[in-house]
Amino acid sequence: MAQYVIAIDQGTTSSRAIIFDKAGSIVSTGQLEHAQIFPQAGWVEHDPMEIWNNTREVIGQALSKANLTRHDIAAVGITNQRETAVVWDRTTGLPVYNAIVWQDTRTQPIVDRLAADGGVERFKAQVGLPLATYFSGTKIVWILENVEGARAKADAGQLMFGTTDSWVLWNLTGGLEGGVHATDVTNASRTMFMDLETLQWDDDILAAFDVPKSMLPEIRSSSEVYGIVNEHSLLREVPIAGILGDQQAATFGQAAFDQGEAKNTYGTGNFLIFNTGTEIVHSKNGLLTTLGYKLGTDAPHYALEGSIAVTGALVQWLRDNLGMISSSEEIETLAKTVDDNGGAYFVPAFSGLFAPYWRSDARGALVGLTRFVNKGHIARAALEATAFQTREVLDAVNADSGVPLTEIKVDGGMIANNTLMQFQADILGVPVVRPVVAETTALGAAYAAGLAVGFWGSLDELRANWQEDSRWTPQMSEEEKNRQLRNWKKAVTKTFGWVDEDVV
Ligand SMILES: Nc1ncnc2c1ncn2[C@@H]1O[C@H](COP(=O)(O)OP(=O)(O)OP(=O)(O)O)[C@@H](O)[C@H]1O
Ligand SMILES: [Mg+2]
């Protein structure tokens, strides 16, 4: 009997393969970073072949570290950076262009063109999303309009589109030799093309975008057998049985299965997901409506989501672009050299502002500067930006749901930062709780796959695996919290409208 499940976490900065046992504990991990390609201001790309090669390699790393073979693995789950668009040729198996990453803003003119008729909320009732550069739809349009020969090939049915889950699935199941072209409802819900009720591609929206349906993957549930791994892989003959976009996977890994449960992930960006059960809730406060998960033929679960584009990425920026620190962890040491932000506020609107503002005309700003401010204050302001942005998203969730959250489950790379987590509890005014297994993204994908093949029997079994590791409780005075929030909101307004005819 196979005792383990493997999850492939194809993320924004790296690809990981993590093997889990039945208790949901990590047995081994493989991980490789891939290049972040920035050809121009606002453009962010990945090489899909590098991603696929890294995926193969990290599977090998995870298996060999634990001294396991495919016979020990009951199923494969896939989770992925969402919205990042890959377009490849079904006759060669090769991408026609680099993957256009979710943070990329090059498609603003396409967004403006589509919004000219009906505004940015033109398709929101059907798909739950405003028109924005963030989602995959306009990225596909950009490739069709700008890559030589792409439009003709697409019209001839020769091109395939997928987010990186589909790209990995197609390759793992054999690629040119019968690869499966599919995605799950959570990833499909980030394209702008899937109807939230029918869970099918919407022909009218596809016509408005001028994207041929023949390019699109089949939409399946998040937990079922999509195919088996091809003979050329170390995992040959193992079923691939779970797919969830990374943020939904983290929600699933946190065992937030029921209506009213939520989690917040602190990675490259931050993503707060609030489970609304089987009901589709449309936000009045700048949140997205998205799929939470769908298990086989069961009814789908929906969610409200507050997406923040830049949180951990600001720490990377201080490291890579300014050289202020040499590793992400160092930001905490630097921040602790001072007692507070010294009056400085850093609004990292590098890709405009996502939730709850959705202002694509915003750009980053560091305000409140005086000669007093030093790099310690800037490090602190950078960390605080994550907490303030999260507070604004939580306010939106509470306003939409009408029932304020009484605590928040967290995960992701930034939660290693104690100073940030304490400040987060202070600014939210509710406890912040971290589980023992912080790799919730991979765990969620493993859970979805394991459920489909009977490795785990029920959601209750998974709930029983969740264990609290640490908890931060609010300590700041009401008055100080409100003063800081007021200043933050003032700082945010300074970023609005920066992009005009002189700045694109
Ligand atoms: N101690 C720390 N303090 C602050 N930020 C940190 C710390 N450690 C890591 N980070 C930040 O966390 C982020 C990485 O977290 P994580 O691996 O969860 O990201 P991710 O978005 O899931 O990436 P991927 O998409 O590649 O999986 C980076 O942006 C990094 O700068
Ligand atoms: Mg991740």
Coordinates of C-alpha atoms and ligand atoms in Angstrom, one line a residue:
M1 CA 0.0 0.0 0.0
A2 CA 1.3 3.4 -0.9
Q3 CA 1.8 5.5 2.2
Y4 CA 2.3 8.9 0.8
V5 CA 0.9 11.6 -1.5
I6 CA 3.1 14.1 -3.4
A7 CA 2.2 17.7 -4.1
I8 CA 3.7 19.8 -6.8
D9 CA 3.6 23.5 -5.9
Q10 CA 4.4 25.4 -9.1
G11 CA 4.8 28.9 -7.5
T12 CA 5.8 32.4 -8.6
T13 CA 9.4 32.2 -7.4
S14 CA 10.0 28.5 -7.3
S15 CA 8.6 25.0 -7.9
R16 CA 8.4 22.6 -5.0
A17 CA 7.6 19.0 -4.7
I18 CA 6.5 17.9 -1.2
I19 CA 5.7 14.4 0.0
F20 CA 3.2 14.1 2.8
D21 CA 2.2 11.2 5.0
K22 CA -1.3 10.4 6.2
A23 CA -1.0 12.8 9.2
G24 CA -0.4 15.6 6.8
S25 CA 3.2 15.9 8.0
I26 CA 6.1 16.7 5.5
V27 CA 8.3 13.7 4.7
S28 CA 10.6 15.4 2.2
T29 CA 10.8 18.5 -0.1
G30 CA 12.5 19.4 -3.4
Q31 CA 12.7 23.0 -4.5
L32 CA 14.2 25.0 -7.3
E33 CA 13.8 28.7 -8.1
H34 CA 13.3 29.9 -11.7
A35 CA 14.3 33.1 -13.4
Q36 CA 12.1 36.2 -13.0
I37 CA 12.3 37.9 -16.4
F38 CA 11.6 41.7 -16.5
P39 CA 12.0 42.8 -20.1
Q40 CA 10.5 46.2 -19.5
A41 CA 8.9 48.3 -16.7
G42 CA 5.7 46.5 -15.7
W43 CA 6.5 43.3 -17.7
V44 CA 7.0 40.0 -15.7
E45 CA 7.7 36.7 -17.5
H46 CA 8.8 33.1 -16.8
D47 CA 10.2 30.5 -19.1
P48 CA 7.7 27.6 -19.2
M49 CA 10.4 25.1 -20.3
E50 CA 12.5 26.1 -17.2
I51 CA 9.4 25.6 -15.1
W52 CA 8.7 22.1 -16.6
N53 CA 12.3 21.0 -16.2
N54 CA 12.4 22.2 -12.6
T55 CA 9.2 20.4 -11.9
R56 CA 10.7 17.1 -13.1
E57 CA 13.8 17.7 -11.1
V58 CA 12.1 18.6 -7.8
I59 CA 10.0 15.5 -8.0
G60 CA 13.3 13.5 -8.2
Q61 CA 14.8 15.5 -5.3
A62 CA 11.8 14.8 -3.0
L63 CA 11.6 11.1 -3.9
S64 CA 15.3 10.5 -3.4
K65 CA 15.7 12.5 -0.2
A66 CA 13.0 10.2 1.4
N67 CA 14.4 7.1 -0.4
L68 CA 11.0 6.5 -2.0
T69 CA 9.8 5.4 -5.4
R70 CA 6.6 5.8 -7.4
H71 CA 5.2 2.6 -5.7
D72 CA 5.1 4.5 -2.4
I73 CA 3.0 7.4 -3.9
A74 CA -0.8 7.1 -3.9
A75 CA -1.5 10.2 -5.9
V76 CA -0.1 13.5 -7.3
G77 CA -1.7 16.9 -6.4
I78 CA -0.9 20.1 -8.4
T79 CA -1.1 23.6 -7.1
N80 CA 0.1 26.6 -8.9
Q81 CA 0.7 30.4 -9.2
R82 CA -2.7 31.5 -10.6
E83 CA -3.5 33.6 -13.6
T84 CA 0.0 33.3 -15.2
A85 CA -0.7 32.4 -18.8
V86 CA 1.2 29.9 -21.0
V87 CA 0.3 29.5 -24.6
W88 CA 1.8 26.5 -26.5
D89 CA 1.6 24.8 -29.8
R90 CA -0.1 21.4 -29.8
T91 CA 2.0 20.2 -32.8
T92 CA 5.4 20.9 -31.3
G93 CA 4.6 21.0 -27.6
L94 CA 6.6 24.2 -27.3
P95 CA 5.5 27.6 -25.8
V96 CA 4.9 30.3 -28.4
Y97 CA 6.0 33.0 -25.9
N98 CA 7.2 33.2 -22.3
A99 CA 4.6 32.8 -19.6
I100 CA 3.0 36.2 -18.8
V101 CA 3.0 36.4 -15.0
W102 CA 0.0 37.5 -12.9
Q103 CA 1.9 40.7 -11.8
D104 CA 2.4 41.8 -15.3
T105 CA 0.7 45.1 -16.3
R106 CA 1.4 45.3 -20.0
T107 CA -2.2 44.5 -20.9
Q108 CA -3.7 47.8 -19.5
P109 CA -4.5 49.1 -23.0
I110 CA -6.4 45.8 -23.7
V111 CA -8.3 46.3 -20.4
D112 CA -9.1 49.9 -21.3
R113 CA -10.4 48.8 -24.7
L114 CA -12.6 46.1 -23.3
A115 CA -13.8 48.4 -20.5
A116 CA -14.7 51.2 -23.0
D117 CA -18.0 49.4 -23.5
G118 CA -19.6 48.8 -20.1
G119 CA -16.8 49.7 -17.7
V120 CA -14.4 47.5 -15.7
E121 CA -17.3 45.7 -14.1
R122 CA -18.7 44.6 -17.5
F123 CA -18.4 40.9 -16.8
K124 CA -18.4 40.9 -13.0
A125 CA -21.9 39.4 -12.6
Q126 CA -20.9 36.3 -14.6
V127 CA -17.3 35.8 -13.6
G128 CA -16.9 37.6 -10.2
L129 CA -13.9 39.7 -11.4
P130 CA -13.4 43.3 -12.6
L131 CA -11.5 43.7 -15.8
A132 CA -7.8 44.0 -14.7
T133 CA -4.4 43.2 -16.0
Y134 CA -4.1 40.6 -13.2
F135 CA -6.3 37.9 -14.7
S136 CA -5.3 35.5 -17.5
G137 CA -7.8 36.7 -20.2
T138 CA -6.1 39.8 -21.4
K139 CA -2.7 38.1 -21.3
I140 CA -3.9 35.5 -23.9
V141 CA -5.2 38.4 -26.0
W142 CA -1.8 40.1 -25.8
I143 CA -0.1 36.9 -27.1
L144 CA -2.5 36.5 -29.9
E145 CA -2.1 40.1 -31.0
N146 CA 1.7 40.4 -30.5
V147 CA 3.4 37.1 -31.2
E148 CA 4.0 36.6 -34.9
G149 CA 1.7 33.9 -36.4
A150 CA -0.1 33.3 -33.1
R151 CA -3.5 34.5 -34.3
A152 CA -3.5 32.3 -37.4
K153 CA -2.4 29.3 -35.5
A154 CA -5.0 29.9 -32.8
D155 CA -7.8 30.2 -35.4
A156 CA -6.6 26.9 -36.9
G157 CA -7.0 25.2 -33.6
Q158 CA -3.2 24.7 -33.2
L159 CA -2.6 26.6 -29.9
M160 CA -3.4 25.6 -26.3
F161 CA -3.7 27.9 -23.3
G162 CA -3.2 27.0 -19.7
T163 CA -2.2 28.3 -16.3
T164 CA 0.8 26.5 -15.0
D165 CA -1.3 23.7 -13.5
S166 CA -2.5 22.8 -17.0
W167 CA 1.0 23.2 -18.4
V168 CA 2.4 20.8 -15.8
L169 CA -0.5 18.4 -16.1
W170 CA -0.3 18.2 -19.9
N171 CA 3.5 17.5 -19.7
L172 CA 3.2 15.0 -16.9
T173 CA 0.5 13.0 -18.7
G174 CA 2.7 12.7 -21.8
G175 CA 2.6 16.1 -23.7
L176 CA 2.6 15.3 -27.4
E177 CA 1.9 11.7 -26.6
G178 CA -1.7 12.1 -25.4
G179 CA -1.2 14.8 -22.8
V180 CA -4.4 15.8 -20.9
H181 CA -5.5 19.4 -21.4
A182 CA -7.5 20.3 -18.4
T183 CA -7.7 22.7 -15.4
D184 CA -9.8 22.9 -12.3
V185 CA -12.6 25.3 -11.4
T186 CA -10.4 27.4 -9.1
N187 CA -7.9 28.2 -11.8
A188 CA -10.6 28.6 -14.4
S189 CA -12.3 31.2 -12.2
R190 CA -9.3 33.5 -12.6
T191 CA -9.3 33.8 -16.4
M192 CA -12.4 36.1 -16.8
F193 CA -14.0 33.4 -19.0
M194 CA -15.7 31.0 -16.6
D195 CA -19.4 31.5 -15.6
L196 CA -19.6 31.1 -11.8
E197 CA -22.9 29.3 -12.0
T198 CA -22.4 26.8 -14.9
L199 CA -18.7 26.4 -14.3
Q200 CA -18.3 26.4 -18.1
W201 CA -16.5 28.8 -20.5
D202 CA -18.8 31.7 -21.5
D203 CA -19.1 32.0 -25.3
D204 CA -20.2 35.7 -25.2
I205 CA -17.2 36.7 -23.1
L206 CA -14.8 34.7 -25.3
A207 CA -16.3 36.5 -28.3
A208 CA -15.8 39.9 -26.7
F209 CA -12.1 38.9 -26.0
D210 CA -11.8 37.2 -29.5
V211 CA -10.2 34.1 -27.9
P212 CA -11.0 30.8 -29.7
K213 CA -12.6 28.2 -27.3
S214 CA -10.4 25.5 -28.9
M215 CA -7.4 26.9 -27.0
L216 CA -9.0 26.4 -23.6
P217 CA -8.5 23.4 -21.3
E218 CA -11.5 21.4 -20.1
I219 CA -12.8 22.6 -16.8
R220 CA -12.8 19.8 -14.2
S221 CA -13.4 19.6 -10.4
S222 CA -10.5 20.1 -7.9
S223 CA -10.5 16.5 -6.8
E224 CA -10.8 13.7 -9.3
V225 CA -8.4 11.6 -11.5
Y226 CA -7.4 13.8 -14.5
G227 CA -5.0 11.2 -15.9
I228 CA -2.0 9.1 -15.0
V229 CA 1.6 10.1 -15.2
N230 CA 3.4 9.2 -18.4
E231 CA 6.1 6.5 -18.6
H232 CA 8.9 9.1 -19.0
S233 CA 8.5 10.4 -15.5
L234 CA 9.8 9.0 -12.1
L235 CA 6.1 9.0 -11.1
R236 CA 4.9 6.9 -14.0
E237 CA 1.5 5.4 -13.6
V238 CA 0.6 7.4 -10.5
P239 CA -2.8 9.1 -10.8
I240 CA -2.9 12.9 -10.9
A241 CA -5.9 13.5 -8.7
G242 CA -6.0 17.1 -7.3
I243 CA -5.6 20.6 -8.8
L244 CA -6.2 23.8 -6.8
G245 CA -4.9 27.3 -7.5
D246 CA -2.3 28.2 -4.8
Q247 CA -4.5 30.4 -2.7
Q248 CA -7.4 28.0 -2.7
A249 CA -5.0 25.2 -2.0
A250 CA -3.7 27.1 1.1
T251 CA -7.3 27.5 2.2
F252 CA -7.9 23.8 1.8
G253 CA -4.7 23.0 3.6
Q254 CA -5.8 25.2 6.5
A255 CA -8.9 23.0 6.7
A256 CA -11.1 26.1 6.1
F257 CA -13.7 23.9 4.4
D258 CA -16.9 25.5 5.7
Q259 CA -18.8 28.7 5.2
G260 CA -17.4 31.5 7.4
E261 CA -13.8 30.1 7.7
A262 CA -10.9 32.1 6.3
K263 CA -7.1 32.2 5.9
N264 CA -4.5 34.8 4.9
T265 CA -1.3 33.8 3.0
Y266 CA 1.8 36.0 3.2
G267 CA 4.0 35.2 0.1
T268 CA 5.0 37.3 -2.9
G269 CA 1.6 39.0 -2.4
N270 CA -1.1 38.5 0.2
F271 CA -4.3 36.7 -0.4
L272 CA -7.1 36.5 2.2
I273 CA -9.8 33.9 1.3
F274 CA -13.2 33.8 3.0
N275 CA -15.3 30.7 2.4
T276 CA -18.9 31.5 1.5
G277 CA -20.0 27.9 1.2
T278 CA -22.2 26.9 -1.7
E279 CA -23.5 30.5 -2.1
I280 CA -22.1 33.0 -4.7
V281 CA -21.6 36.3 -2.8
H282 CA -20.9 39.4 -4.8
S283 CA -18.7 41.9 -2.9
K284 CA -19.8 45.5 -2.3
N285 CA -16.3 46.3 -0.9
G286 CA -13.7 45.5 -3.6
L287 CA -13.3 41.8 -3.1
L288 CA -13.3 39.2 -5.8
T289 CA -15.8 36.3 -6.1
T290 CA -14.0 33.1 -6.8
L291 CA -14.3 29.3 -6.6
G292 CA -13.1 27.9 -3.3
Y293 CA -13.0 24.2 -4.3
K294 CA -15.2 21.5 -5.9
L295 CA -14.7 17.8 -4.8
G296 CA -15.7 15.5 -7.7
T297 CA -19.4 15.7 -8.4
D298 CA -20.2 17.6 -5.1
A299 CA -21.6 21.1 -5.2
P300 CA -18.9 23.8 -5.6
H301 CA -17.8 26.0 -2.7
Y302 CA -17.3 29.7 -3.4
A303 CA -15.2 32.3 -1.7
L304 CA -14.6 36.0 -1.4
E305 CA -11.0 37.0 -1.9
G306 CA -8.9 40.0 -1.0
S307 CA -5.8 40.0 -3.3
I308 CA -2.8 42.2 -2.5
A309 CA -0.2 42.3 -5.3
V310 CA 2.9 43.3 -3.3
T311 CA 3.8 42.2 0.3
G312 CA 6.8 39.8 0.4
A313 CA 7.8 41.1 -3.0
L314 CA 8.6 44.5 -1.3
V315 CA 11.1 42.7 1.0
Q316 CA 12.6 41.1 -2.2
W317 CA 12.8 44.5 -3.8
L318 CA 14.6 46.0 -0.8
R319 CA 17.0 43.0 -1.1
D320 CA 17.5 42.8 -4.9
N321 CA 16.9 46.3 -6.2
L322 CA 18.3 48.4 -3.3
G323 CA 20.7 45.9 -1.7
M324 CA 19.5 47.2 1.7
I325 CA 19.4 43.6 3.1
S326 CA 21.1 40.4 1.8
S327 CA 18.3 38.0 2.7
S328 CA 14.6 38.3 3.3
E329 CA 15.0 37.3 7.0
E330 CA 17.4 40.2 7.6
I331 CA 14.6 42.7 7.3
E332 CA 13.5 41.8 10.8
T333 CA 16.9 42.5 12.3
L334 CA 17.0 45.9 10.5
A335 CA 13.4 46.7 11.5
K336 CA 14.2 46.0 15.1
T337 CA 17.0 48.6 15.2
V338 CA 14.1 51.2 15.6
D339 CA 11.0 51.4 17.8
D340 CA 8.6 52.5 15.2
N341 CA 8.3 53.7 11.6
G342 CA 9.5 57.2 12.4
G343 CA 6.6 58.7 10.5
A344 CA 7.4 56.8 7.2
Y345 CA 4.7 54.9 5.3
F346 CA 5.5 52.8 2.2
V347 CA 2.7 52.0 -0.2
P348 CA 4.0 49.3 -2.6
A349 CA 1.6 50.0 -5.5
F350 CA 4.2 48.5 -7.9
S351 CA 1.5 46.9 -10.1
G352 CA -1.2 49.4 -9.2
L353 CA -3.3 48.6 -6.2
F354 CA -5.4 45.4 -6.1
A355 CA -8.0 44.9 -3.3
P356 CA -9.9 46.7 -2.1
Y357 CA -9.0 49.7 -4.3
W358 CA -8.4 48.2 -7.8
R359 CA -6.5 51.4 -8.9
S360 CA -4.3 50.6 -11.9
D361 CA -3.3 54.2 -12.1
A362 CA -1.5 54.0 -8.7
R363 CA 2.3 53.5 -8.4
G364 CA 4.5 53.0 -5.3
A365 CA 5.2 55.8 -2.8
L366 CA 7.3 56.2 0.3
V367 CA 5.9 59.2 2.2
G368 CA 6.3 61.0 5.5
L369 CA 10.0 61.3 5.0
T370 CA 12.1 63.7 7.1
R371 CA 15.9 63.8 7.9
F372 CA 15.1 61.7 10.9
V373 CA 14.1 58.6 8.9
N374 CA 16.8 55.9 8.5
K375 CA 16.9 52.5 6.9
G376 CA 15.6 50.8 10.0
H377 CA 12.4 53.0 9.7
I378 CA 12.1 52.1 6.0
A379 CA 12.5 48.4 6.8
R380 CA 9.8 48.7 9.4
A381 CA 7.5 50.7 7.0
A382 CA 7.9 47.9 4.4
L383 CA 6.8 45.3 6.9
E384 CA 4.0 47.4 8.2
A385 CA 2.7 47.9 4.6
T386 CA 1.8 44.2 4.6
A387 CA -0.1 44.5 7.8
F388 CA -2.0 47.7 6.8
Q389 CA -3.0 46.3 3.4
T390 CA -4.2 43.1 5.2
R391 CA -6.3 45.2 7.6
E392 CA -8.0 47.0 4.7
V393 CA -8.9 43.7 3.1
L394 CA -10.1 42.2 6.4
D395 CA -12.4 45.3 6.8
A396 CA -13.8 44.6 3.4
V397 CA -14.4 40.9 4.3
N398 CA -16.1 41.8 7.5
A399 CA -18.3 44.4 5.8
D400 CA -19.4 41.9 3.1
S401 CA -20.1 39.1 5.5
G402 CA -21.6 41.1 8.3
V403 CA -20.0 38.8 10.8
P404 CA -16.5 40.0 11.8
L405 CA -13.8 37.3 11.9
T406 CA -12.7 36.7 15.5
E407 CA -9.2 35.4 14.6
I408 CA -7.2 34.8 11.5
K409 CA -5.3 31.7 10.3
V410 CA -2.0 32.5 8.5
D411 CA 0.6 30.8 6.4
G412 CA 3.3 31.6 3.8
G413 CA 6.9 32.7 3.8
M414 CA 6.5 36.0 5.7
I415 CA 4.9 34.5 8.8
A416 CA 8.4 33.5 9.9
N417 CA 8.7 37.2 10.8
N418 CA 7.7 37.6 14.4
T419 CA 7.8 41.4 14.4
L420 CA 5.4 41.5 11.4
M421 CA 3.0 38.9 13.0
Q422 CA 2.8 40.9 16.3
F423 CA 2.2 44.1 14.4
Q424 CA -0.4 42.3 12.3
A425 CA -2.3 41.2 15.4
D426 CA -2.0 44.8 16.8
I427 CA -3.3 46.4 13.6
L428 CA -6.1 43.9 13.1
G429 CA -7.2 43.8 16.7
V430 CA -7.8 40.0 16.5
P431 CA -5.4 37.1 17.2
V432 CA -3.3 35.7 14.4
V433 CA -2.8 31.9 14.5
R434 CA -0.2 29.8 12.7
P435 CA -0.6 26.0 12.1
V436 CA 2.2 23.5 12.6
V437 CA 2.4 22.7 8.9
A438 CA 2.9 26.1 7.4
E439 CA 3.3 24.6 3.8
T440 CA -0.5 24.8 3.5
T441 CA -0.4 25.4 -0.2
A442 CA 1.2 22.0 -1.0
L443 CA -0.8 20.3 1.8
G444 CA -4.1 21.5 0.2
A445 CA -3.2 20.0 -3.1
A446 CA -2.1 16.8 -1.5
Y447 CA -5.4 16.7 0.4
A448 CA -7.4 17.2 -2.8
A449 CA -5.5 14.4 -4.6
G450 CA -5.6 12.0 -1.6
L451 CA -9.4 12.4 -1.2
A452 CA -10.0 11.5 -4.8
V453 CA -8.2 8.2 -4.5
G454 CA -9.4 7.3 -1.0
F455 CA -6.1 7.9 0.7
W456 CA -8.0 10.1 3.0
G457 CA -11.7 9.2 3.7
S458 CA -13.3 12.5 4.7
L459 CA -12.9 16.2 5.4
D460 CA -13.2 15.4 9.1
E461 CA -10.1 13.3 8.9
L462 CA -8.2 16.3 7.4
R463 CA -9.6 18.7 10.0
A464 CA -8.2 16.5 12.7
N465 CA -4.7 16.9 11.2
W466 CA -4.8 20.7 11.7
Q467 CA -2.8 21.8 14.8
E468 CA -2.0 25.2 16.2
D469 CA 1.7 26.1 16.4
S470 CA 1.7 29.8 17.6
R471 CA -0.6 32.7 18.3
W472 CA -0.1 36.4 18.5
T473 CA -2.6 38.5 20.4
P474 CA -3.2 42.3 20.0
Q475 CA -1.4 44.6 22.4
M476 CA -1.6 48.0 20.8
S477 CA -3.9 50.7 22.2
E478 CA -7.0 51.5 20.3
E479 CA -5.9 55.1 20.0
E480 CA -2.5 54.3 18.5
K481 CA -3.9 51.8 16.1
N482 CA -6.4 54.3 14.8
R483 CA -3.7 57.0 14.4
Q484 CA -1.6 54.6 12.4
L485 CA -4.5 53.5 10.2
R486 CA -5.4 57.1 9.5
N487 CA -1.9 57.8 8.4
W488 CA -1.8 54.7 6.2
K489 CA -5.0 55.6 4.4
K490 CA -3.6 59.1 3.8
A491 CA -0.4 57.6 2.4
V492 CA -2.5 55.3 0.0
T493 CA -4.3 58.4 -1.5
K494 CA -0.9 59.8 -2.5
T495 CA -0.3 56.9 -4.9
F496 CA -3.6 57.4 -6.9
G497 CA -3.5 58.9 -10.4
W498 CA 0.3 58.7 -10.8
V499 CA -0.1 57.0 -14.1
D500 CA -1.2 59.5 -16.8
E501 CA -0.2 60.2 -20.4
D502 CA 3.4 60.8 -19.3
V503 CA 3.7 57.6 -17.4
V504 CA 2.6 54.2 -18.6
Ligands
LIG1 N1 11.6 36.4 7.6 C1 11.0 37.1 6.6 N2 10.5 38.3 6.7 C2 9.8 39.0 5.7 N3 9.6 38.4 4.5 C3 10.0 37.2 4.3 C4 10.7 36.4 5.3 N4 11.0 35.2 4.8 C5 10.5 35.2 3.5 N5 9.9 36.4 3.3 C6 9.2 36.7 2.0 O1 8.2 35.7 1.8 C7 8.1 35.5 0.4 C8 8.2 34.1 0.1 O2 7.1 33.4 0.6 P1 6.5 32.1 -0.1 O3 7.5 31.2 -0.4 O4 5.3 31.7 0.7 O5 6.1 32.9 -1.4 P2 5.1 32.5 -2.6 O6 4.4 33.7 -3.0 O7 4.3 31.4 -2.2 O8 6.1 32.2 -3.6 P3 5.9 31.1 -4.7 O9 4.8 31.7 -5.5 O10 7.1 30.9 -5.4 O11 5.4 29.8 -4.0 C9 9.2 36.3 -0.3 O12 8.6 37.5 -0.9 C10 10.1 36.7 0.8 O13 10.7 38.0 0.6
MG2 MG 3.4 29.8 -2.9

